[in-house]
Amino acid sequence: MTKTLKKRFTGLLVFMLVMSVLSACSGGSKTSSTEGVKQEITLNALSEPPSLDPALATDTTSGWILDHLYEGLYMKNKSGDSVKGLAKDVKVSSDKKVYTFKLRDDAKWSDGDPVTAGDFEYAWKHVLDPKTGSSFAFYMYYIKGAEAYNKGKGSVDDVGVKALDDKTLKVELAAPTGFLEKLLSFWVYYPVKKDSAEGNKNWAGEAKDYVSNGPYKLTEWKHNRSVVIEKNKYYYGKDDVKMEKVTWKMVNDATTYYQMYKSGELDLIQTLPSDVIAQEKDNKEYKVTPYFGTYMYMFNIDKEPFNNQKVREAFNLAIDRKMITDKITQAGEKPAMGFVPYGSEVNGKDFRKEKEQYFKEDVKKGKQLIKEAMKEEGWSKFPETELTYNTLESHKKIAEAVQEMLKKNLGVDVKLTNQEWKTYLDTTKQKNFQMARMGWIGIYVDPTPILDYYLGDSPNNRTNWVNPKYDQLLAQSKTEQNEGKRMELLHQAEDELMKDLPFLPVYYYSNNYLTSKKFKGIVYPINRYPYVRWAEKVSE
């Protein structure tokens, strides 16, 4: 081989090697290309979102949609960390009680108008206004004067939120709050366009009136059928939004939405029918993720038989939680013998692992407690008892299992009733129940937002249980700057809750999904449903 030919041959080999490496890096196939592919995805909300007003939304369904429509001062990144969103700069006083936020100059509403600090001030004070009736207003009690105003004992002028100019928001806290950044990414802290909301009380009820400031805008809302959102061209980060259009169907029957996924009508589903989990577990489209929340039954302690603590304890002792997670849910859930789920770590220690269970199944003791309660209350016959749950096949199966266990282990007959989600929320809010299903997910990963559920004045606490010591311990924990001491106060609070047992914890959540292999980049947060802003469809 001549020197010239040798050079040409060597050059050809190098070229082929480089092309081979480039091909490997790009995936080497059309399936990874998004060129010419419509960036649209169809999800399943299960049911109608009860409210798309950030001040009134209290459920994960509404929150799922709101998190795509709005952005607060802070937002969650792909890793689930709170990072600056509409806040481009923040200054904190030396006592850590005064925050001054500078808003991005390019922050706009979906109608093209600028987002102002006044929109934040309006939205937050609207949440706190007693007339609004926000169940999540207590998440703003960290702000100076917020609790007093919300409870009708103070003036709106004393609330520590003030727009200094169009792009400067001053926030005064009641006490230093180390997790403020996490709070500010929660939907109750989203801005609302003052002009739109003040001029139309039903602004959040229809797509045509709806204005938002996040990656997407609401373009269609067929009530009880579907919600459609599309990329917001005025969003400052629009170039980072890959998915152009997101549709949520509202199909509550698990078998039906599973079949819709299999036929390609849905691109992602969660909460699979339990009878298909075994056959799907080896499917590459199947995914199980942790979910920072607890599935439980609330007891209305003002109604018989749950006015007696011994009955509440007996019910807790009579339930085989492991059977429920192993045979019914089958998606990696863990039996709950406490309230705070696994996953919250401080100083390298998981809060739940420090005290994993407060009780264990004990049918013999449960029977004895029922006898003692009946004697104490003078019941010759155990009171009629009703367990209420919201309509969903998985809830039905769990309720039926609990019904059977209570009959077998305690000799107690329990009637089952179910209601559609929106009606169910109203029923439980009015405390018109004896025993009712509920799930509670932490708005951020810490014991505090879980334990806050049972605060005596929390609108979410529908049990009528009030324990001053519990409330005091939680209040102390929120001003404690030493993390070790803060955790100890939270453990003490949970001790009080688990002593009185105004509820029956069943399991700590996990989420199971089927996601079409046509998509990549979907984020599965530990305390939210999937976030698809960064998702991409790679093939038709």
Short mmCIF file of N, CA, C and O in Angstrom, two decimals, residues 289-370:
data_model
loop_
_atom_site.label_atom_id
_atom_site.label_comp_id
_atom_site.label_asym_id
_atom_site.label_seq_id
_atom_site.Cartn_x
_atom_site.Cartn_y
_atom_site.Cartn_z
N THR A 289 -43.63 4.57 41.38
CA THR A 289 -42.87 5.66 42.00
C THR A 289 -43.37 5.88 43.43
O THR A 289 -44.54 5.64 43.74
N PRO A 290 -42.50 6.35 44.33
CA PRO A 290 -42.96 6.72 45.68
C PRO A 290 -43.92 7.90 45.58
O PRO A 290 -43.86 8.68 44.63
N TYR A 291 -44.78 8.03 46.56
CA TYR A 291 -45.75 9.13 46.57
C TYR A 291 -45.90 9.55 48.02
O TYR A 291 -46.34 8.75 48.86
N PHE A 292 -45.55 10.77 48.34
CA PHE A 292 -45.45 11.22 49.73
C PHE A 292 -46.83 11.53 50.31
O PHE A 292 -47.25 12.68 50.41
N GLY A 293 -47.53 10.46 50.66
CA GLY A 293 -48.87 10.65 51.21
C GLY A 293 -49.38 9.39 51.88
O GLY A 293 -48.77 8.32 51.81
N THR A 294 -50.53 9.52 52.52
CA THR A 294 -51.12 8.43 53.30
C THR A 294 -52.60 8.25 52.93
O THR A 294 -53.37 9.21 52.87
N TYR A 295 -52.96 7.00 52.68
CA TYR A 295 -54.35 6.60 52.41
C TYR A 295 -54.97 6.24 53.75
O TYR A 295 -54.40 5.46 54.53
N MET A 296 -56.16 6.80 54.05
CA MET A 296 -56.72 6.62 55.39
C MET A 296 -58.24 6.70 55.38
O MET A 296 -58.86 7.05 54.37
N TYR A 297 -58.81 6.39 56.53
CA TYR A 297 -60.23 6.63 56.79
C TYR A 297 -60.35 7.59 57.97
O TYR A 297 -59.75 7.36 59.02
N MET A 298 -61.09 8.67 57.77
CA MET A 298 -61.33 9.63 58.84
C MET A 298 -62.51 9.16 59.69
O MET A 298 -63.47 8.61 59.17
N PHE A 299 -62.44 9.43 60.97
CA PHE A 299 -63.55 9.17 61.88
C PHE A 299 -64.16 10.51 62.30
O PHE A 299 -63.43 11.42 62.70
N ASN A 300 -65.46 10.63 62.24
CA ASN A 300 -66.14 11.81 62.77
C ASN A 300 -66.37 11.55 64.25
O ASN A 300 -67.28 10.80 64.62
N ILE A 301 -65.55 12.15 65.10
CA ILE A 301 -65.58 11.80 66.52
C ILE A 301 -66.78 12.40 67.26
O ILE A 301 -66.98 12.12 68.45
N ASP A 302 -67.59 13.21 66.56
CA ASP A 302 -68.82 13.73 67.17
C ASP A 302 -70.02 12.82 66.89
O ASP A 302 -71.13 13.11 67.36
N LYS A 303 -69.81 11.77 66.11
CA LYS A 303 -70.90 10.87 65.78
C LYS A 303 -70.60 9.47 66.29
O LYS A 303 -69.48 8.98 66.17
N GLU A 304 -71.64 8.84 66.87
CA GLU A 304 -71.48 7.44 67.29
C GLU A 304 -71.15 6.58 66.08
O GLU A 304 -71.63 6.85 64.97
N PRO A 305 -70.35 5.54 66.23
CA PRO A 305 -69.71 5.07 67.47
C PRO A 305 -68.33 5.68 67.71
O PRO A 305 -67.66 5.33 68.68
N PHE A 306 -67.92 6.63 66.83
CA PHE A 306 -66.53 7.10 66.89
C PHE A 306 -66.30 8.21 67.89
O PHE A 306 -65.21 8.77 67.97
N ASN A 307 -67.34 8.54 68.67
CA ASN A 307 -67.16 9.45 69.79
C ASN A 307 -66.35 8.79 70.90
O ASN A 307 -65.83 9.47 71.79
N ASN A 308 -66.23 7.47 70.84
CA ASN A 308 -65.47 6.72 71.86
C ASN A 308 -64.11 6.32 71.30
O ASN A 308 -64.02 5.63 70.27
N GLN A 309 -63.04 6.72 71.97
CA GLN A 309 -61.68 6.44 71.50
C GLN A 309 -61.41 4.95 71.40
O GLN A 309 -60.65 4.50 70.53
N LYS A 310 -62.03 4.17 72.25
CA LYS A 310 -61.77 2.72 72.23
C LYS A 310 -62.30 2.08 70.95
O LYS A 310 -61.72 1.11 70.45
N VAL A 311 -63.39 2.60 70.42
CA VAL A 311 -63.90 2.10 69.14
C VAL A 311 -62.91 2.43 68.03
O VAL A 311 -62.60 1.59 67.18
N ARG A 312 -62.40 3.65 68.04
CA ARG A 312 -61.43 4.07 67.02
C ARG A 312 -60.17 3.20 67.08
O ARG A 312 -59.64 2.78 66.05
N GLU A 313 -59.74 2.92 68.28
CA GLU A 313 -58.55 2.07 68.44
C GLU A 313 -58.85 0.64 67.99
O GLU A 313 -58.04 0.00 67.32
N ALA A 314 -60.03 0.13 68.35
CA ALA A 314 -60.41 -1.23 67.97
C ALA A 314 -60.44 -1.40 66.46
O ALA A 314 -59.95 -2.40 65.92
N PHE A 315 -61.00 -0.43 65.77
CA PHE A 315 -61.05 -0.49 64.30
C PHE A 315 -59.63 -0.54 63.73
O PHE A 315 -59.36 -1.27 62.77
N ASN A 316 -58.73 0.23 64.32
CA ASN A 316 -57.34 0.23 63.85
C ASN A 316 -56.67 -1.12 64.07
O ASN A 316 -55.89 -1.58 63.22
N LEU A 317 -56.99 -1.77 65.17
CA LEU A 317 -56.35 -3.05 65.49
C LEU A 317 -56.91 -4.20 64.68
O LEU A 317 -56.29 -5.27 64.58
N ALA A 318 -58.10 -4.02 64.09
CA ALA A 318 -58.79 -5.11 63.40
C ALA A 318 -58.47 -5.21 61.91
O ALA A 318 -58.94 -6.13 61.24
N ILE A 319 -57.67 -4.29 61.39
CA ILE A 319 -57.43 -4.24 59.95
C ILE A 319 -56.09 -4.86 59.57
O ILE A 319 -55.05 -4.53 60.14
N ASP A 320 -56.14 -5.78 58.63
CA ASP A 320 -54.92 -6.40 58.10
C ASP A 320 -54.43 -5.58 56.91
O ASP A 320 -54.82 -5.81 55.76
N ARG A 321 -53.59 -4.60 57.19
CA ARG A 321 -53.12 -3.69 56.16
C ARG A 321 -52.23 -4.38 55.12
O ARG A 321 -52.25 -4.03 53.94
N LYS A 322 -51.45 -5.33 55.57
CA LYS A 322 -50.54 -6.03 54.65
C LYS A 322 -51.33 -6.82 53.61
O LYS A 322 -50.94 -6.90 52.44
N MET A 323 -52.46 -7.38 54.00
CA MET A 323 -53.29 -8.08 53.04
C MET A 323 -53.81 -7.11 51.98
O MET A 323 -53.84 -7.43 50.79
N ILE A 324 -54.16 -5.89 52.41
CA ILE A 324 -54.67 -4.88 51.47
C ILE A 324 -53.59 -4.51 50.47
O ILE A 324 -53.84 -4.45 49.26
N THR A 325 -52.37 -4.26 50.93
CA THR A 325 -51.30 -3.85 50.02
C THR A 325 -50.79 -5.00 49.16
O THR A 325 -50.42 -4.80 48.00
N ASP A 326 -50.80 -6.21 49.71
CA ASP A 326 -50.29 -7.38 48.96
C ASP A 326 -51.30 -7.93 47.96
O ASP A 326 -50.94 -8.33 46.85
N LYS A 327 -52.58 -7.94 48.35
CA LYS A 327 -53.59 -8.62 47.54
C LYS A 327 -54.50 -7.68 46.75
O LYS A 327 -55.06 -8.09 45.72
N ILE A 328 -54.66 -6.45 47.19
CA ILE A 328 -55.60 -5.55 46.53
C ILE A 328 -54.88 -4.47 45.74
O ILE A 328 -55.02 -4.39 44.52
N THR A 329 -54.09 -3.65 46.40
CA THR A 329 -53.45 -2.54 45.69
C THR A 329 -52.25 -3.01 44.87
O THR A 329 -52.05 -2.58 43.74
N GLN A 330 -51.39 -3.82 45.45
CA GLN A 330 -50.30 -4.53 44.75
C GLN A 330 -49.31 -3.63 44.00
O GLN A 330 -48.68 -4.05 43.05
N ALA A 331 -49.17 -2.36 44.43
CA ALA A 331 -48.30 -1.45 43.67
C ALA A 331 -47.16 -0.91 44.52
O ALA A 331 -46.70 0.20 44.30
N GLY A 332 -46.72 -1.69 45.49
CA GLY A 332 -45.58 -1.28 46.29
C GLY A 332 -45.91 -0.40 47.47
O GLY A 332 -45.01 0.16 48.11
N GLU A 333 -47.20 -0.26 47.80
CA GLU A 333 -47.57 0.53 48.97
C GLU A 333 -47.06 -0.16 50.26
O GLU A 333 -46.90 -1.38 50.30
N LYS A 334 -46.86 0.63 51.29
CA LYS A 334 -46.42 0.09 52.57
C LYS A 334 -47.52 0.26 53.61
O LYS A 334 -48.11 1.34 53.72
N PRO A 335 -47.83 -0.80 54.39
CA PRO A 335 -48.85 -0.68 55.44
C PRO A 335 -48.52 0.48 56.38
O PRO A 335 -47.36 0.68 56.75
N ALA A 336 -49.54 1.26 56.76
CA ALA A 336 -49.32 2.45 57.59
C ALA A 336 -49.73 2.19 59.03
O ALA A 336 -50.89 1.93 59.31
N MET A 337 -48.76 2.28 59.92
CA MET A 337 -49.00 2.17 61.36
C MET A 337 -48.69 3.50 62.05
O MET A 337 -48.45 3.57 63.24
N GLY A 338 -48.66 4.56 61.25
CA GLY A 338 -48.45 5.91 61.73
C GLY A 338 -49.09 6.82 60.69
O GLY A 338 -49.82 6.35 59.82
N PHE A 339 -48.81 8.11 60.75
CA PHE A 339 -49.41 9.04 59.78
C PHE A 339 -48.41 9.53 58.74
O PHE A 339 -48.67 9.49 57.55
N VAL A 340 -47.25 10.01 59.18
CA VAL A 340 -46.27 10.56 58.25
C VAL A 340 -45.65 9.44 57.42
O VAL A 340 -45.16 8.46 57.96
N PRO A 341 -45.67 9.56 56.09
CA PRO A 341 -45.11 8.51 55.24
C PRO A 341 -43.57 8.51 55.23
O PRO A 341 -42.94 9.44 55.75
N TYR A 342 -43.02 7.47 54.65
CA TYR A 342 -41.57 7.40 54.45
C TYR A 342 -41.16 8.44 53.41
O TYR A 342 -41.96 8.86 52.59
N GLY A 343 -39.90 8.86 53.47
CA GLY A 343 -39.37 9.74 52.42
C GLY A 343 -38.90 11.09 52.89
O GLY A 343 -38.22 11.80 52.14
N SER A 344 -39.24 11.47 54.13
CA SER A 344 -38.80 12.77 54.64
C SER A 344 -37.55 12.58 55.48
O SER A 344 -37.59 12.00 56.56
N GLU A 345 -36.42 13.04 54.96
CA GLU A 345 -35.14 12.86 55.65
C GLU A 345 -34.59 14.17 56.18
O GLU A 345 -34.59 15.18 55.48
N VAL A 346 -34.13 14.13 57.41
CA VAL A 346 -33.46 15.28 58.02
C VAL A 346 -32.20 14.76 58.70
O VAL A 346 -32.25 13.78 59.45
N ASN A 347 -31.09 15.40 58.38
CA ASN A 347 -29.80 14.97 58.92
C ASN A 347 -29.53 13.48 58.66
O ASN A 347 -28.99 12.76 59.51
N GLY A 348 -29.97 13.02 57.47
CA GLY A 348 -29.72 11.64 57.07
C GLY A 348 -30.63 10.62 57.70
O GLY A 348 -30.46 9.42 57.50
N LYS A 349 -31.64 11.06 58.46
CA LYS A 349 -32.57 10.14 59.12
C LYS A 349 -33.96 10.30 58.55
O LYS A 349 -34.47 11.42 58.44
N ASP A 350 -34.60 9.18 58.20
CA ASP A 350 -35.97 9.21 57.73
C ASP A 350 -36.90 9.30 58.94
O ASP A 350 -36.84 8.49 59.85
N PHE A 351 -37.77 10.31 58.93
CA PHE A 351 -38.68 10.55 60.06
C PHE A 351 -39.47 9.30 60.42
O PHE A 351 -39.60 8.95 61.59
N ARG A 352 -39.99 8.60 59.41
CA ARG A 352 -40.82 7.44 59.67
C ARG A 352 -40.02 6.27 60.26
O ARG A 352 -40.49 5.57 61.16
N LYS A 353 -38.81 6.08 59.80
CA LYS A 353 -38.00 4.96 60.26
C LYS A 353 -37.58 5.11 61.72
O LYS A 353 -37.25 4.13 62.37
N GLU A 354 -37.61 6.34 62.22
CA GLU A 354 -37.24 6.55 63.62
C GLU A 354 -38.29 5.98 64.57
O GLU A 354 -38.00 5.63 65.71
N LYS A 355 -39.53 5.88 64.08
CA LYS A 355 -40.60 5.25 64.85
C LYS A 355 -41.59 4.69 63.84
O LYS A 355 -42.50 5.38 63.42
N GLU A 356 -41.40 3.44 63.46
CA GLU A 356 -42.11 2.91 62.30
C GLU A 356 -43.56 2.56 62.56
O GLU A 356 -44.39 2.67 61.67
N GLN A 357 -43.90 2.10 63.78
CA GLN A 357 -45.30 1.73 63.99
C GLN A 357 -45.75 1.99 65.41
O GLN A 357 -45.01 1.78 66.37
N TYR A 358 -46.96 2.48 65.52
CA TYR A 358 -47.55 2.79 66.81
C TYR A 358 -48.40 1.65 67.35
O TYR A 358 -48.79 1.66 68.51
N PHE A 359 -48.73 0.70 66.51
CA PHE A 359 -49.56 -0.43 66.93
C PHE A 359 -49.36 -1.57 65.95
O PHE A 359 -48.74 -1.40 64.89
N LYS A 360 -49.90 -2.71 66.26
CA LYS A 360 -49.93 -3.83 65.32
C LYS A 360 -51.29 -4.50 65.43
O LYS A 360 -52.02 -4.32 66.41
N GLU A 361 -51.62 -5.26 64.43
CA GLU A 361 -52.93 -5.93 64.40
C GLU A 361 -53.11 -6.79 65.65
O GLU A 361 -52.24 -7.59 66.01
N ASP A 362 -54.25 -6.62 66.30
CA ASP A 362 -54.51 -7.36 67.54
C ASP A 362 -56.03 -7.51 67.68
O ASP A 362 -56.71 -6.68 68.29
N VAL A 363 -56.56 -8.58 67.09
CA VAL A 363 -58.01 -8.79 67.07
C VAL A 363 -58.57 -9.00 68.47
O VAL A 363 -59.63 -8.48 68.82
N LYS A 364 -57.85 -9.75 69.30
CA LYS A 364 -58.32 -10.04 70.66
C LYS A 364 -58.51 -8.75 71.46
O LYS A 364 -59.54 -8.54 72.10
N LYS A 365 -57.52 -7.87 71.38
CA LYS A 365 -57.62 -6.60 72.10
C LYS A 365 -58.74 -5.74 71.49
O LYS A 365 -59.46 -5.05 72.23
N GLY A 366 -58.88 -5.79 70.17
CA GLY A 366 -59.92 -5.01 69.50
C GLY A 366 -61.31 -5.40 69.99
O GLY A 366 -62.15 -4.53 70.25
N LYS A 367 -61.55 -6.71 70.11
CA LYS A 367 -62.85 -7.19 70.61
C LYS A 367 -63.11 -6.70 72.03
O LYS A 367 -64.23 -6.29 72.37
N GLN A 368 -62.07 -6.74 72.86
CA GLN A 368 -62.22 -6.30 74.24
C GLN A 368 -62.54 -4.81 74.32
O GLN A 368 -63.39 -4.38 75.11
N LEU A 369 -61.89 -4.03 73.47
CA LEU A 369 -62.13 -2.58 73.45
C LEU A 369 -63.57 -2.26 73.02
O LEU A 369 -64.19 -1.33 73.54
N ILE A 370 -64.11 -3.04 72.08
CA ILE A 370 -65.50 -2.84 71.66
C ILE A 370 -66.45 -3.10 72.82
O ILE A 370 -67.41 -2.34 73.06
#
